[in-house]
Structure formats: structure tokens, C-alpha cells
Coordinates of C-alpha atoms in Angstrom, one line a residue:
Chain B
M1 CA 0.0 0.0 0.0
P2 CA 2.7 2.6 0.8
V3 CA 4.2 1.9 -2.6
Y4 CA 0.9 2.5 -4.2
I5 CA 0.4 5.8 -2.4
G6 CA 4.0 6.8 -3.2
K7 CA 3.3 6.2 -6.9
R8 CA 0.2 8.2 -6.9
L9 CA 2.0 11.1 -5.1
L10 CA 4.7 11.0 -7.9
V11 CA 2.0 11.2 -10.6
A12 CA 0.6 14.2 -8.8
I13 CA 3.9 16.2 -9.1
P14 CA 3.6 17.2 -12.8
T15 CA 0.0 18.1 -12.3
L16 CA 1.0 20.4 -9.4
L17 CA 3.8 21.9 -11.4
I18 CA 1.4 22.8 -14.3
I19 CA -1.1 24.3 -11.8
S20 CA 1.7 26.4 -10.3
I21 CA 2.6 27.7 -13.8
F22 CA -1.1 28.6 -14.3
V23 CA -1.4 30.3 -10.9
F24 CA 1.8 32.2 -11.5
S25 CA 0.7 33.3 -15.0
L26 CA -2.5 34.8 -13.6
Q27 CA -0.6 37.8 -12.3
K28 CA 0.7 38.4 -15.8
L29 CA -2.9 38.8 -17.0
L30 CA -3.3 41.9 -15.0
P31 CA -3.7 45.0 -17.1
G32 CA -1.1 47.8 -16.5
D33 CA 2.1 47.8 -14.6
P34 CA 1.7 46.9 -10.9
I35 CA 5.0 48.7 -10.1
L36 CA 3.6 52.0 -11.4
A37 CA 0.7 51.6 -9.1
M38 CA 3.0 50.9 -6.2
A39 CA 5.3 53.8 -6.9
G40 CA 2.7 56.4 -6.0
E41 CA 1.8 59.5 -7.9
E42 CA 5.3 60.9 -8.1
R43 CA 6.6 57.9 -9.9
D44 CA 10.2 58.6 -9.1
P45 CA 12.4 56.6 -11.6
A46 CA 14.7 55.6 -8.8
V47 CA 11.8 54.2 -6.7
I48 CA 10.4 52.4 -9.7
E49 CA 13.9 50.8 -10.4
F50 CA 14.2 49.9 -6.8
L51 CA 10.8 48.2 -6.7
R52 CA 11.5 46.4 -10.0
D53 CA 14.7 45.0 -8.5
K54 CA 13.0 44.1 -5.2
Y55 CA 10.2 42.1 -6.9
R56 CA 12.7 40.7 -9.5
L57 CA 10.7 42.2 -12.4
N58 CA 13.9 42.9 -14.3
D59 CA 14.6 39.1 -14.5
P60 CA 13.2 36.9 -17.3
V61 CA 9.7 35.5 -16.6
V62 CA 11.1 32.0 -16.2
V63 CA 13.5 33.2 -13.5
Q64 CA 10.7 35.0 -11.8
Y65 CA 8.6 31.8 -11.8
F66 CA 11.3 29.8 -10.1
Y67 CA 11.8 32.4 -7.4
W68 CA 8.0 32.4 -6.8
L69 CA 7.9 28.6 -6.8
G70 CA 10.8 28.5 -4.4
G71 CA 8.9 30.7 -2.1
V72 CA 5.7 28.7 -2.4
L73 CA 7.6 25.4 -1.6
T74 CA 8.9 27.0 1.6
G75 CA 5.5 28.2 2.6
D76 CA 6.0 31.8 1.4
F77 CA 2.9 32.6 -0.6
G78 CA 3.5 36.4 -0.3
I79 CA 2.0 39.1 1.9
S80 CA -1.6 40.2 1.8
L81 CA -1.7 43.8 0.5
R82 CA -4.7 44.6 2.7
T83 CA -3.8 43.1 6.1
N84 CA 0.0 42.8 5.7
Q85 CA -0.3 39.3 7.0
P86 CA 1.5 36.4 5.3
V87 CA -1.0 34.7 2.8
L88 CA -0.4 31.2 4.2
E89 CA -1.3 32.5 7.8
L90 CA -4.5 34.0 6.5
I91 CA -5.5 30.8 4.7
L92 CA -4.7 28.6 7.7
Q93 CA -6.9 31.0 9.8
K94 CA -9.9 30.7 7.5
L95 CA -9.6 27.0 6.5
P96 CA -11.0 25.5 9.7
V97 CA -14.2 27.5 9.2
T98 CA -14.8 26.2 5.7
I99 CA -13.8 22.7 6.7
Q100 CA -16.5 22.8 9.4
L101 CA -19.0 24.0 6.9
A102 CA -17.9 21.4 4.3
V103 CA -18.1 18.5 6.8
M104 CA -21.6 19.5 7.9
A105 CA -22.7 19.9 4.3
M106 CA -21.3 16.4 3.5
F107 CA -23.3 15.1 6.5
F108 CA -26.5 16.6 5.1
A109 CA -25.7 15.4 1.6
M110 CA -25.2 11.8 2.8
L111 CA -28.2 11.9 5.1
I112 CA -30.5 13.0 2.3
G113 CA -28.8 11.5 -0.8
I114 CA -28.0 7.9 0.2
P115 CA -31.3 6.8 1.7
I116 CA -33.3 8.4 -1.1
G117 CA -31.0 6.7 -3.6
I118 CA -31.5 3.3 -2.0
L119 CA -35.2 3.8 -1.9
A120 CA -35.4 4.9 -5.6
A121 CA -33.4 1.8 -6.6
V122 CA -35.5 -0.6 -4.6
K123 CA -38.7 1.0 -6.0
K124 CA -37.3 1.4 -9.5
N125 CA -39.8 2.7 -12.1
T126 CA -42.4 3.5 -9.5
F127 CA -43.9 6.8 -8.4
I128 CA -41.3 7.0 -5.5
D129 CA -38.5 6.6 -8.0
Y130 CA -40.0 9.3 -10.2
V131 CA -40.3 11.7 -7.2
A132 CA -36.7 11.0 -6.2
N133 CA -35.5 11.8 -9.7
V134 CA -37.4 15.0 -9.8
L135 CA -35.9 15.9 -6.4
A136 CA -32.4 15.2 -7.7
L137 CA -32.9 17.2 -10.8
T138 CA -34.2 20.1 -8.7
G139 CA -31.2 19.9 -6.4
L140 CA -28.9 20.0 -9.4
S141 CA -30.6 22.9 -11.1
I142 CA -31.4 25.2 -8.2
P143 CA -28.7 27.9 -7.8
N144 CA -27.4 27.5 -4.2
F145 CA -27.1 31.2 -3.6
W146 CA -30.8 31.6 -4.5
L147 CA -31.7 28.7 -2.3
G148 CA -29.8 30.4 0.5
I149 CA -31.5 33.7 0.0
M150 CA -35.0 32.0 0.0
L151 CA -34.2 30.1 3.2
I152 CA -33.0 33.3 4.9
L153 CA -36.3 34.9 3.7
L154 CA -38.4 32.1 5.0
I155 CA -36.6 30.8 8.1
S156 CA -34.8 33.9 9.4
V157 CA -36.9 36.8 8.2
Q158 CA -40.5 35.4 8.2
L159 CA -40.3 32.7 11.0
G160 CA -37.3 34.0 13.0
W161 CA -36.1 30.4 13.8
L162 CA -32.4 30.7 12.9
P163 CA -29.9 33.5 12.5
A164 CA -29.5 34.8 8.9
S165 CA -25.7 35.2 9.2
G166 CA -22.7 35.0 11.5
F167 CA -20.3 32.3 12.7
E168 CA -19.3 30.7 15.9
S169 CA -16.6 28.0 16.2
I170 CA -18.0 24.6 17.2
F171 CA -15.3 24.4 19.9
V172 CA -16.3 27.7 21.5
D173 CA -20.1 27.5 21.5
P174 CA -21.4 24.3 19.9
V175 CA -25.1 25.2 20.1
R176 CA -24.7 28.7 18.6
S177 CA -22.3 27.2 16.0
L178 CA -24.9 24.6 14.9
Q179 CA -27.6 27.3 14.8
T180 CA -25.6 29.5 12.5
M181 CA -24.3 26.6 10.3
V182 CA -27.4 24.5 9.7
M183 CA -28.8 26.6 6.9
P184 CA -25.5 27.2 5.1
A185 CA -24.6 23.5 5.4
F186 CA -28.0 22.4 4.0
V187 CA -27.6 24.9 1.1
L188 CA -24.1 23.7 0.3
G189 CA -25.0 20.0 0.7
N190 CA -28.1 20.2 -1.4
A191 CA -26.6 19.8 -4.9
L192 CA -24.3 17.1 -3.5
A193 CA -27.2 15.2 -2.1
A194 CA -28.6 15.1 -5.6
T195 CA -25.4 13.8 -7.1
L196 CA -25.0 11.2 -4.3
M197 CA -28.7 10.1 -4.8
R198 CA -28.2 9.5 -8.5
H199 CA -25.0 7.5 -7.9
T200 CA -26.4 5.5 -5.0
R201 CA -29.4 4.7 -7.2
S202 CA -27.5 3.5 -10.2
A203 CA -24.9 1.6 -8.0
M204 CA -27.8 -0.1 -6.1
I205 CA -29.6 -1.0 -9.3
G206 CA -26.5 -2.7 -10.6
V207 CA -26.0 -4.6 -7.4
L208 CA -29.6 -5.6 -7.0
S209 CA -29.6 -7.5 -10.3
A210 CA -26.5 -9.5 -9.4
D211 CA -26.6 -13.3 -9.0
Y212 CA -25.6 -13.3 -5.3
I213 CA -28.6 -11.1 -4.5
R214 CA -30.9 -13.5 -6.2
T215 CA -29.3 -16.2 -4.1
A216 CA -29.8 -14.2 -0.9
R217 CA -33.5 -13.8 -1.8
A218 CA -33.8 -17.5 -2.7
K219 CA -32.5 -18.6 0.7
G220 CA -35.3 -16.6 2.3
L221 CA -33.6 -13.5 3.6
S222 CA -36.0 -10.6 4.3
P223 CA -36.0 -7.8 1.8
R224 CA -34.5 -5.5 4.5
E225 CA -31.6 -7.8 5.0
V226 CA -31.1 -8.2 1.3
V227 CA -31.0 -4.5 0.7
L228 CA -29.0 -3.3 3.7
S229 CA -26.6 -6.2 4.4
H230 CA -26.0 -7.6 1.0
S231 CA -26.7 -4.9 -1.6
F232 CA -25.8 -1.6 0.1
R233 CA -22.4 -2.8 1.3
N234 CA -21.4 -3.5 -2.2
A235 CA -23.0 -0.4 -3.7
L236 CA -21.2 1.7 -1.1
L237 CA -17.8 1.5 -2.8
P238 CA -18.4 4.0 -5.6
V239 CA -20.5 6.2 -3.3
V240 CA -17.7 6.5 -0.7
T241 CA -15.0 7.3 -3.3
L242 CA -17.4 9.8 -4.9
S243 CA -18.0 11.5 -1.5
A244 CA -14.2 12.0 -1.2
L245 CA -14.1 13.6 -4.6
L246 CA -17.1 15.8 -3.9
F247 CA -15.6 17.0 -0.6
G248 CA -12.9 18.8 -2.7
E249 CA -15.7 20.5 -4.7
L250 CA -17.4 21.6 -1.5
L251 CA -14.4 23.8 -0.7
A252 CA -15.1 25.6 -3.9
G253 CA -18.9 25.6 -3.5
A254 CA -18.4 27.3 -0.2
V255 CA -17.5 30.6 -2.0
L256 CA -21.1 31.6 -2.6
T257 CA -22.6 30.1 0.5
E258 CA -20.1 31.9 2.8
Q259 CA -20.8 35.1 0.9
I260 CA -24.6 34.9 1.5
F261 CA -24.4 33.8 5.1
T262 CA -21.4 36.1 5.9
I263 CA -19.3 33.2 7.1
P264 CA -15.6 34.3 7.5
G265 CA -14.1 31.3 5.7
F266 CA -11.9 30.4 2.8
G267 CA -14.6 31.3 0.2
K268 CA -15.2 34.7 1.6
L269 CA -11.4 35.2 1.8
I270 CA -11.0 34.8 -2.0
V271 CA -14.0 37.1 -2.8
D272 CA -12.8 39.8 -0.5
A273 CA -9.3 39.5 -1.9
V274 CA -10.7 39.9 -5.5
F275 CA -12.4 43.1 -4.6
N276 CA -9.4 44.4 -2.6
R277 CA -7.1 43.5 -5.6
D278 CA -5.2 41.4 -3.1
Y279 CA -3.8 39.2 -5.8
A280 CA -1.3 37.2 -3.7
V281 CA -4.3 36.0 -1.6
V282 CA -6.2 35.0 -4.7
Q283 CA -3.2 33.0 -6.0
G284 CA -2.7 31.4 -2.6
V285 CA -6.4 30.3 -2.4
V286 CA -6.4 28.9 -5.9
L287 CA -3.2 27.0 -5.3
C288 CA -4.4 25.6 -1.9
T289 CA -7.8 24.6 -3.4
A290 CA -6.1 22.7 -6.2
V291 CA -3.7 21.0 -3.8
G292 CA -6.7 20.1 -1.6
F293 CA -8.6 18.8 -4.6
I294 CA -5.7 16.6 -5.7
L295 CA -5.3 15.3 -2.1
M296 CA -9.0 14.4 -2.0
N297 CA -8.5 12.6 -5.4
L298 CA -5.7 10.6 -3.8
I299 CA -7.8 9.8 -0.8
A300 CA -10.6 8.6 -3.1
D301 CA -8.2 6.3 -5.0
V302 CA -6.8 4.9 -1.8
L303 CA -10.2 4.4 -0.3
Y304 CA -11.3 2.6 -3.5
V305 CA -8.4 0.2 -3.2
L306 CA -8.9 -0.3 0.6
L307 CA -12.6 -1.0 0.3
N308 CA -12.3 -3.3 -2.6
P309 CA -10.8 -6.7 -1.5
R310 CA -10.1 -7.7 -5.1
L311 CA -8.0 -4.6 -5.8
R312 CA -6.3 -4.9 -2.4
A313 CA -5.1 -8.4 -3.2
T314 CA -3.3 -7.1 -6.4
L315 CA -1.1 -4.7 -4.4
Chain D
M1 CA -14.5 -5.8 -44.0
T2 CA -16.0 -2.4 -44.5
T3 CA -14.5 -0.5 -47.4
I4 CA -14.1 3.3 -47.7
D5 CA -16.6 3.6 -50.6
Q6 CA -19.3 2.1 -48.5
A7 CA -19.0 5.4 -46.6
P8 CA -20.5 4.2 -43.4
P9 CA -20.0 7.4 -41.4
V10 CA -22.4 9.5 -43.4
A11 CA -25.1 6.8 -43.9
A12 CA -24.9 5.7 -40.3
A13 CA -25.0 9.3 -39.1
K14 CA -28.2 9.9 -41.0
R15 CA -29.8 6.7 -39.7
D16 CA -28.7 7.6 -36.2
K17 CA -30.1 11.1 -36.5
S18 CA -33.6 10.0 -37.5
R19 CA -33.6 7.3 -34.8
A20 CA -32.4 9.9 -32.2
W21 CA -35.1 12.3 -33.3
R22 CA -37.8 9.7 -32.9
K23 CA -36.6 8.9 -29.4
M24 CA -36.4 12.6 -28.5
K25 CA -40.0 13.1 -29.6
K26 CA -41.1 10.3 -27.3
N27 CA -39.2 11.7 -24.3
R28 CA -41.7 13.9 -22.5
S29 CA -39.2 15.4 -20.0
A30 CA -36.8 16.3 -22.8
L31 CA -39.7 18.1 -24.5
V32 CA -40.6 20.0 -21.4
G33 CA -36.9 21.0 -21.2
A34 CA -37.0 22.1 -24.8
V35 CA -40.1 24.2 -24.1
F36 CA -38.4 26.0 -21.2
V37 CA -35.3 26.7 -23.2
L38 CA -37.3 27.9 -26.2
F39 CA -39.5 30.1 -24.0
F40 CA -36.5 31.9 -22.5
A41 CA -34.7 32.0 -25.9
I42 CA -37.7 33.7 -27.6
L43 CA -38.0 36.1 -24.6
A44 CA -34.4 37.0 -24.8
A45 CA -34.4 37.4 -28.6
S46 CA -37.5 39.6 -28.6
A47 CA -36.5 41.9 -25.7
P48 CA -35.8 44.9 -28.0
I49 CA -39.2 44.7 -29.7
L50 CA -41.4 43.9 -26.7
P51 CA -43.5 46.8 -25.4
I52 CA -41.8 46.9 -22.0
I53 CA -40.4 49.6 -19.8
D54 CA -36.7 50.6 -20.2
P55 CA -34.8 48.2 -18.0
V56 CA -32.4 50.9 -16.7
A57 CA -35.0 53.7 -16.3
T58 CA -35.1 54.6 -12.6
S59 CA -38.1 56.2 -10.9
W60 CA -37.9 57.8 -7.5
T61 CA -41.7 57.5 -7.1
A62 CA -41.7 53.7 -7.7
I63 CA -39.0 52.5 -5.4
R64 CA -39.5 48.8 -4.2
K65 CA -43.1 48.7 -5.2
A66 CA -44.9 45.3 -4.9
P67 CA -46.2 43.6 -8.0
S68 CA -49.1 45.6 -9.5
A69 CA -50.9 46.1 -12.8
L70 CA -48.3 48.6 -13.9
H71 CA -45.3 46.6 -12.7
W72 CA -46.3 42.9 -13.0
L73 CA -43.2 41.7 -11.0
G74 CA -42.8 44.8 -8.9
T75 CA -39.9 47.3 -8.9
D76 CA -36.4 47.3 -7.4
D77 CA -34.5 49.6 -5.0
L78 CA -34.1 52.2 -7.8
G79 CA -37.7 52.0 -9.0
R80 CA -36.7 50.0 -12.1
D81 CA -39.3 47.5 -13.5
I82 CA -38.3 44.0 -12.5
L83 CA -40.1 42.3 -15.4
S84 CA -38.2 44.2 -18.1
R85 CA -34.9 43.7 -16.2
M86 CA -35.8 40.0 -16.1
I87 CA -36.4 39.9 -19.9
W88 CA -33.2 41.8 -20.7
G89 CA -31.4 39.7 -18.0
A90 CA -32.4 36.6 -20.0
R91 CA -30.2 37.8 -22.8
A92 CA -27.1 38.1 -20.6
S93 CA -27.7 34.7 -19.1
L94 CA -28.4 32.8 -22.3
M95 CA -25.6 34.6 -24.1
A96 CA -23.2 33.8 -21.4
G97 CA -24.3 30.1 -21.4
V98 CA -24.0 29.7 -25.1
F99 CA -20.9 31.8 -25.7
S100 CA -18.9 30.3 -22.9
V101 CA -19.7 26.8 -24.0
A102 CA -18.8 27.8 -27.6
I103 CA -15.4 28.9 -26.3
A104 CA -15.0 25.7 -24.3
V105 CA -16.0 23.5 -27.3
G106 CA -14.1 25.7 -29.8
I107 CA -10.8 25.2 -27.9
G108 CA -11.5 21.9 -26.1
V109 CA -12.6 19.7 -29.1
P110 CA -9.7 20.5 -31.4
F111 CA -7.2 19.8 -28.6
G112 CA -9.0 16.6 -27.7
L113 CA -9.1 15.5 -31.3
V114 CA -5.4 16.1 -31.8
S115 CA -4.6 14.5 -28.5
G116 CA -6.6 11.3 -29.2
Y117 CA -5.7 11.0 -32.8
F118 CA -1.9 11.5 -32.7
G119 CA -1.2 9.9 -29.3
G120 CA 2.4 9.9 -28.1
W121 CA 4.0 12.9 -26.6
V122 CA 1.4 15.3 -28.0
D123 CA -1.3 13.3 -26.1
M124 CA 0.9 13.2 -23.0
V125 CA 1.4 16.9 -22.9
I126 CA -2.3 17.8 -23.6
S127 CA -3.5 15.2 -21.1
R128 CA -1.3 16.4 -18.3
I129 CA -2.4 20.0 -18.8
T130 CA -6.0 18.9 -18.9
E131 CA -5.6 17.0 -15.7
A132 CA -4.1 20.0 -14.0
L133 CA -6.9 22.3 -15.2
L134 CA -9.5 19.7 -14.0
A135 CA -7.9 19.7 -10.6
M136 CA -8.9 23.4 -10.2
P137 CA -12.5 23.7 -9.1
F138 CA -14.6 25.2 -11.9
L139 CA -16.0 28.2 -9.9
I140 CA -12.7 29.1 -8.2
M141 CA -10.9 29.0 -11.5
A142 CA -13.6 31.2 -13.1
I143 CA -13.5 33.7 -10.2
A144 CA -9.7 33.9 -10.3
L145 CA -9.7 34.4 -14.1
A146 CA -12.5 36.9 -14.0
A147 CA -10.7 38.8 -11.2
F148 CA -7.4 39.0 -13.1
L149 CA -9.1 39.8 -16.4
G150 CA -11.3 42.5 -14.9
P151 CA -15.1 42.4 -14.2
S152 CA -17.3 42.4 -17.3
L153 CA -19.8 40.1 -18.9
M154 CA -17.3 39.3 -21.7
N155 CA -14.5 38.4 -19.3
A156 CA -16.9 36.3 -17.3
M157 CA -17.8 34.4 -20.4
I158 CA -14.1 33.9 -21.3
A159 CA -13.4 32.8 -17.7
I160 CA -16.3 30.3 -17.7
G161 CA -15.4 29.1 -21.2
L162 CA -11.8 28.5 -20.3
S163 CA -12.8 26.8 -17.0
A164 CA -15.2 24.4 -18.8
M165 CA -12.8 23.7 -21.7
P166 CA -10.8 20.7 -20.1
I167 CA -14.0 18.7 -19.8
F168 CA -14.3 18.8 -23.6
V169 CA -10.7 18.0 -24.2
R170 CA -11.0 14.8 -22.1
L171 CA -14.4 13.8 -23.5
T172 CA -13.3 14.3 -27.2
R173 CA -10.0 12.5 -26.6
G174 CA -11.8 9.5 -25.1
Q175 CA -14.2 9.3 -28.0
V176 CA -11.5 9.7 -30.6
L177 CA -9.5 6.8 -29.0
A178 CA -12.6 4.6 -29.5
V179 CA -13.3 5.7 -33.1
K180 CA -9.8 5.9 -34.6
T181 CA -9.3 2.2 -34.9
E182 CA -12.6 1.7 -36.8
D183 CA -12.3 0.2 -40.3
Y184 CA -13.6 3.3 -42.1
V185 CA -10.8 5.4 -40.5
E186 CA -8.2 2.8 -41.5
G187 CA -9.8 2.9 -45.0
A188 CA -9.5 6.7 -45.2
R189 CA -5.9 6.4 -44.2
A190 CA -5.3 3.7 -46.9
V191 CA -6.7 5.9 -49.7
G192 CA -4.2 8.6 -48.8
L193 CA -6.3 11.2 -47.0
N194 CA -4.2 13.5 -44.8
H195 CA -4.6 13.7 -41.1
F196 CA -6.7 16.9 -41.2
E197 CA -9.2 15.4 -43.6
I198 CA -9.4 12.2 -41.6
M199 CA -10.0 14.0 -38.4
T200 CA -12.6 16.5 -39.7
R201 CA -14.4 14.3 -42.2
Y202 CA -14.3 10.8 -40.6
I203 CA -13.6 11.1 -36.9
L204 CA -15.3 14.4 -35.8
P205 CA -18.8 13.6 -37.2
N206 CA -18.7 10.3 -35.3
V207 CA -17.6 11.7 -31.9
F208 CA -20.0 14.6 -32.0
A209 CA -23.0 13.1 -30.3
P210 CA -21.6 12.9 -26.8
I211 CA -20.1 16.4 -27.3
I212 CA -23.5 17.9 -28.1
V213 CA -24.9 16.2 -24.9
Q214 CA -22.1 17.5 -22.8
A215 CA -22.4 21.0 -24.3
T216 CA -26.1 21.1 -23.5
L217 CA -25.5 20.1 -19.9
T218 CA -22.5 22.5 -19.7
I219 CA -24.7 25.4 -20.8
A220 CA -26.8 24.8 -17.6
T221 CA -23.6 24.9 -15.5
A222 CA -22.3 28.0 -17.4
I223 CA -25.6 29.9 -16.8
I224 CA -25.3 29.2 -13.0
A225 CA -21.6 30.2 -13.2
E226 CA -22.5 33.5 -14.9
A227 CA -25.2 34.2 -12.4
S228 CA -22.7 33.3 -9.6
L229 CA -20.0 35.6 -11.0
S230 CA -22.6 38.4 -11.5
F231 CA -23.9 37.8 -8.0
L232 CA -20.3 38.3 -6.7
G233 CA -20.0 41.5 -8.9
L234 CA -17.6 39.9 -11.4
G235 CA -20.0 39.5 -14.3
Q236 CA -22.5 41.9 -15.9
Q237 CA -21.8 45.4 -14.5
P238 CA -24.6 47.7 -13.4
P239 CA -26.8 49.3 -14.6
S240 CA -27.1 46.5 -17.3
P241 CA -29.5 43.8 -16.0
S242 CA -28.5 40.3 -15.2
W243 CA -30.2 37.7 -13.0
G244 CA -27.2 37.2 -10.8
S245 CA -26.6 40.9 -10.2
M246 CA -30.3 41.4 -9.5
L247 CA -30.1 38.8 -6.8
N248 CA -27.0 40.4 -5.4
V249 CA -28.9 43.7 -4.8
A250 CA -32.1 41.8 -3.7
K251 CA -30.4 40.1 -0.8
N252 CA -30.0 43.5 0.9
F253 CA -33.8 44.1 0.8
L254 CA -35.2 40.7 1.8
S255 CA -37.6 41.9 4.5
Q256 CA -38.7 45.1 2.6
A257 CA -39.0 43.7 -1.0
P258 CA -38.9 39.9 -1.1
W259 CA -40.2 39.9 -4.7
M260 CA -36.8 41.3 -5.8
A261 CA -35.1 38.0 -4.9
M262 CA -37.9 35.6 -6.0
W263 CA -38.1 36.2 -9.8
P264 CA -34.5 36.2 -10.9
G265 CA -33.7 33.0 -9.0
A266 CA -36.8 31.3 -10.3
A267 CA -35.8 32.2 -13.8
I268 CA -32.3 30.8 -13.4
F269 CA -33.8 27.6 -11.9
L270 CA -36.2 27.2 -14.8
V271 CA -33.7 27.8 -17.6
V272 CA -31.1 25.5 -15.9
I273 CA -33.7 22.8 -15.4
G274 CA -34.7 23.2 -19.0
F275 CA -31.1 22.6 -20.3
N276 CA -30.6 19.7 -17.8
L277 CA -33.8 18.0 -19.0
L278 CA -32.9 18.6 -22.6
G279 CA -29.3 17.3 -22.1
D280 CA -30.6 14.2 -20.3
G281 CA -33.1 13.6 -23.2
L282 CA -30.4 14.1 -25.8
R283 CA -28.1 11.6 -24.0
D284 CA -30.9 9.0 -23.9
A285 CA -31.7 9.6 -27.6
L286 CA -28.1 9.7 -28.9
D287 CA -26.6 6.9 -26.7
P288 CA -26.5 3.7 -28.8
R289 CA -26.7 1.6 -25.7
E290 CA -30.2 2.9 -25.2
A291 CA -31.2 1.8 -28.7

């Protein structure tokens, strides 16, 4: 197994290098000369030359890239223009908030998506299956920022049941934390629930028509045992790996959800950075998200092998 | 063995097309999707000739008015008519969906075609770049690109198109790998056609069905992405109307004017569900395994 993980990590290196080139190139898309903006209104040539030297802008682009990459590899993502904090420090501050949101969203997605998926597969081509498919299609088509706004309107403004915004860490005040995170987590998990439901349904349909299920039925097991003990355990494999992959997407999906519910997380960090023209932060967030995404891919692959005895035997 | 003068791609493509059309007509949910899409497309196209109020005309006497006979869907925080802003906003949304997917297909398909057809180091380079781009979540990449390019509807469309492009590279490459060993491609090669002719006349027509399906489904994603970017202030700029930017303003007036938030979101939902239903229907109709 360690050899397999090592191989997968090696394969990820060229991907990460290409991503780093892309993220570095982003700053070259900026219109105008950033040094002129930094030099102030006087634009003293000596100051401009000093700044060009300081930021190595007189070097060829390739050299600039390697200096930047060297910094990134040692944890130096640059300094935020707005807060003067190191970018990595800012990201590490905000990341736990988004991870809490993503974990809760994943919980909702599994809680809704998997049982409905099983039910739709067991009741294939019936009214229940039809309703489940309509629900999944709705979940995939509804823009989550609109769903968030509508929930705030109904649950916070009209009924006054939950706060419309704010954040409290689960380690400080668990009750308040859950109150503020329930709605955003549901909004973020909604589209995922639809995806999970569709995959659980098709995986279950595949398993339910297998020979060993017919055997299980023939030997007189109850339908409940057939579905839960024999079918679901085997259908679980693609669902678990998919969940790991989707978790990476949750980090990205959090951008809009955090914006609507004013949650000070990773997603809000990138949006605020965009508007403050804090480009080092934008680059840092993009890079970290891509690394997180690749990491989740790796976890999904490892889980797939771990959960599948036939694949495990080949290692 | 099939020979080149039996020209199977063209005849088979025609046969497939009529079978697909028959299947599409029987698929009720795909027809509902097509009706939704057509409705919004007609609305968007006819915006300049419809007898509606100017979408950017403000009125200080009609600020945040509830739906009435004069303003069917109410007015916004600057007294602008929401119905006419919705109709003009449909243009921005549909245009963004179609243009950004055109960019994604226009760049992604040729790269996928070349990658799958030539194989070797060309394939390796294109595949590695595609994998790297796919590792960056769609919306984050679109936000980053839109931020660095500057906020405008055009830049949002470019950002969404570039972010969606790797999906088409990978899809086309996979399809080409399956098709390029077919007898009729071998035949085309044997009669001395050059690579470009083989790719465009023999391979492309036979890999296009899944690309059309993916394009339809990606339009739905692109419309949500444009609305998301406009919602964040990175798409259509005020005062020009767009469903996403209307929602952005509406969220500040939820308790005073809830209708401001209802209609734009409902419109996004309906048009996206339309494209999703249509895409699913096309997949069922064009997938040979369903035949």
C-alpha cells in the first residue's frame, strides 16, 4: 500500500507543477504595470527601479517563476496587501471555518442522498423513483445562492427560527455554532445530495440485479436484510469514493454560501481578496484549493483500493 | 470488411439522426426542457421589440413597489421595472451560457481531437495540462480568471469558457480513441487522405453526439456560473441587468422587498432545469446503448 500511495504522489507532481505555472501566470494577465501603481503619484524613476529590483521584475519571466515557486515550496505565498499578513497564515486561519461547513454539508448530503438513492433503486420505475429523480434534478438545477436567500427569507426573516448570518466555532459555543451553520450547510449540501442520490441509485440497481442477491433472496432473507446487508455494502464502494471527490468540490462551492451567510471562511477570503485587488491571496487560495482537490482525489483512490478486496489483493 | 466507398459514417450518421429524433419526440421530460429553453430564448431574442419599460430607467416614485398592474413583477431599489430587467437579463444569461460553451467547445474539441488522434508525446502533454486544469474547481478558477481579467460580462464568459474547456478535451480524446481504430478510418488512411481530412471528415462527425450532450449540460452549468459571478460582482456590470446581479442587490432588501429576490432566482432555476432535461433527453436519444 505505501508503494501505491508513493506512486500516486509521484504522478501528482507534474499536475501540481502545471497548476503552479497557471497560478503564476495569472498575475501576468493583470492590465497595466503593478510597479507604477505601487510607486505612488510621483513615480520617481529611482523608486520604480528599486521596486523592479525588489520584486525581480527585471529578471526573465522563467527566473521570476522559479523564485516564486521556491517561495511557495517553503510556505511563502507572499504578503496580503490589505492586512499585511502572510498569505499562508490568512489561509490557515480561514480554512477550519470552511472545513467545518464542508463536513456539515457532506453530512446533510449523505443523510439525504444515500437513503433516497437506495429507496429509488429498490422502488425502481415506480412513483417513488419518479419523485426521487425530480428531487435530484431540482437539487442539481437550483442555484445554491438563491436557495440560501430563499431560506433566509423564510426561516430567518419570516419565521425567525435561525440567525441569517454569523459564525461561531463549534469548539467555542457548539449550540450557537450549529444554529448558524445548519442553513448554510444544507444549502451547500443540497446539490451534493442530488449527485449522491443519483450515484447511489445506479450503483444499487447494478448490485440488486447481481446473482448473489438472487441467491440471498432465494435462501429466504428478508427484503430489508437483502438491501441493507448484501446490496448496500457492495454499492457503497463507488459512493464512498465519490464522496471524497465531492468534498474537494465543497471547498469551492463554499465561496457563494459563505458570501450569502457572511461566514468568515476560505470562500469569503477569495471574494474579499478579489475586490481588494489582493492578488497574492487570490493566487494562494487557488493553489491551496487545487492541492486540496488533488489530495482528495488521492484519498478517493486509496479508499477505493482499501474498500475493494479484489484490488487490495493485487497490491 | 467495410471499405471506404461504402462510406458508413455518413449513412450511419443519417440513420442515427432519425432514430435519435424519434426517441427525442417520445421523451416527455426532454420536450418539457426544450419548451423551457425555447421560451427563454424567444423572450431574450425579442427583448428589444417587446413593449416593455426601459430596464435601466429609474423612478424615485416607484421604489421597491410590490407587483401591480403597472409593474407585474414589482420594482427594485431604484424603482426599475423587474419584469423588463428579467427579460433583458435573460439575454445576458443565455448569451453567457451559449458563448462560454462555444469557447469551451471551440478550444477543447480540437485539442481533444489532436490528443486522441496523434497519441504519443502530444497526447501526454495535452492530457497532463487537462488533468491539471481539471484539478482546479470550476468556480474558483472562473473567479480567479474573472478577477485578473477584470469584471465584465465578456470576461466572465471567457473565464467560464476556459474553465469548462478541459471537460471537452477529455471527452473528445476518449471518444477519438474509441473511433480511430474503426475500419472506415483505416480505409480513409489507406486511400491517402491527410490527417486533417481524416480528423474532420471521418472522426469528428462520429464523436460529435456525446459532445452535443455535454455541451447542452454545460450550458446549464455555465448559466449558473455566470449568475454566480454576476452575483459576486464579477460578471455583468450595473446598470445593465443580469439575473445574478439582480439577486446580489435583492439580498439587501429581503424583508422590505422579497419579490426582488424571487423572480431572478426562479428564472435561473427554470432555464437551468430546461437545459438539464434537454441534455438528459439528448443523452438517452443519442446513446447507442439505449437503442
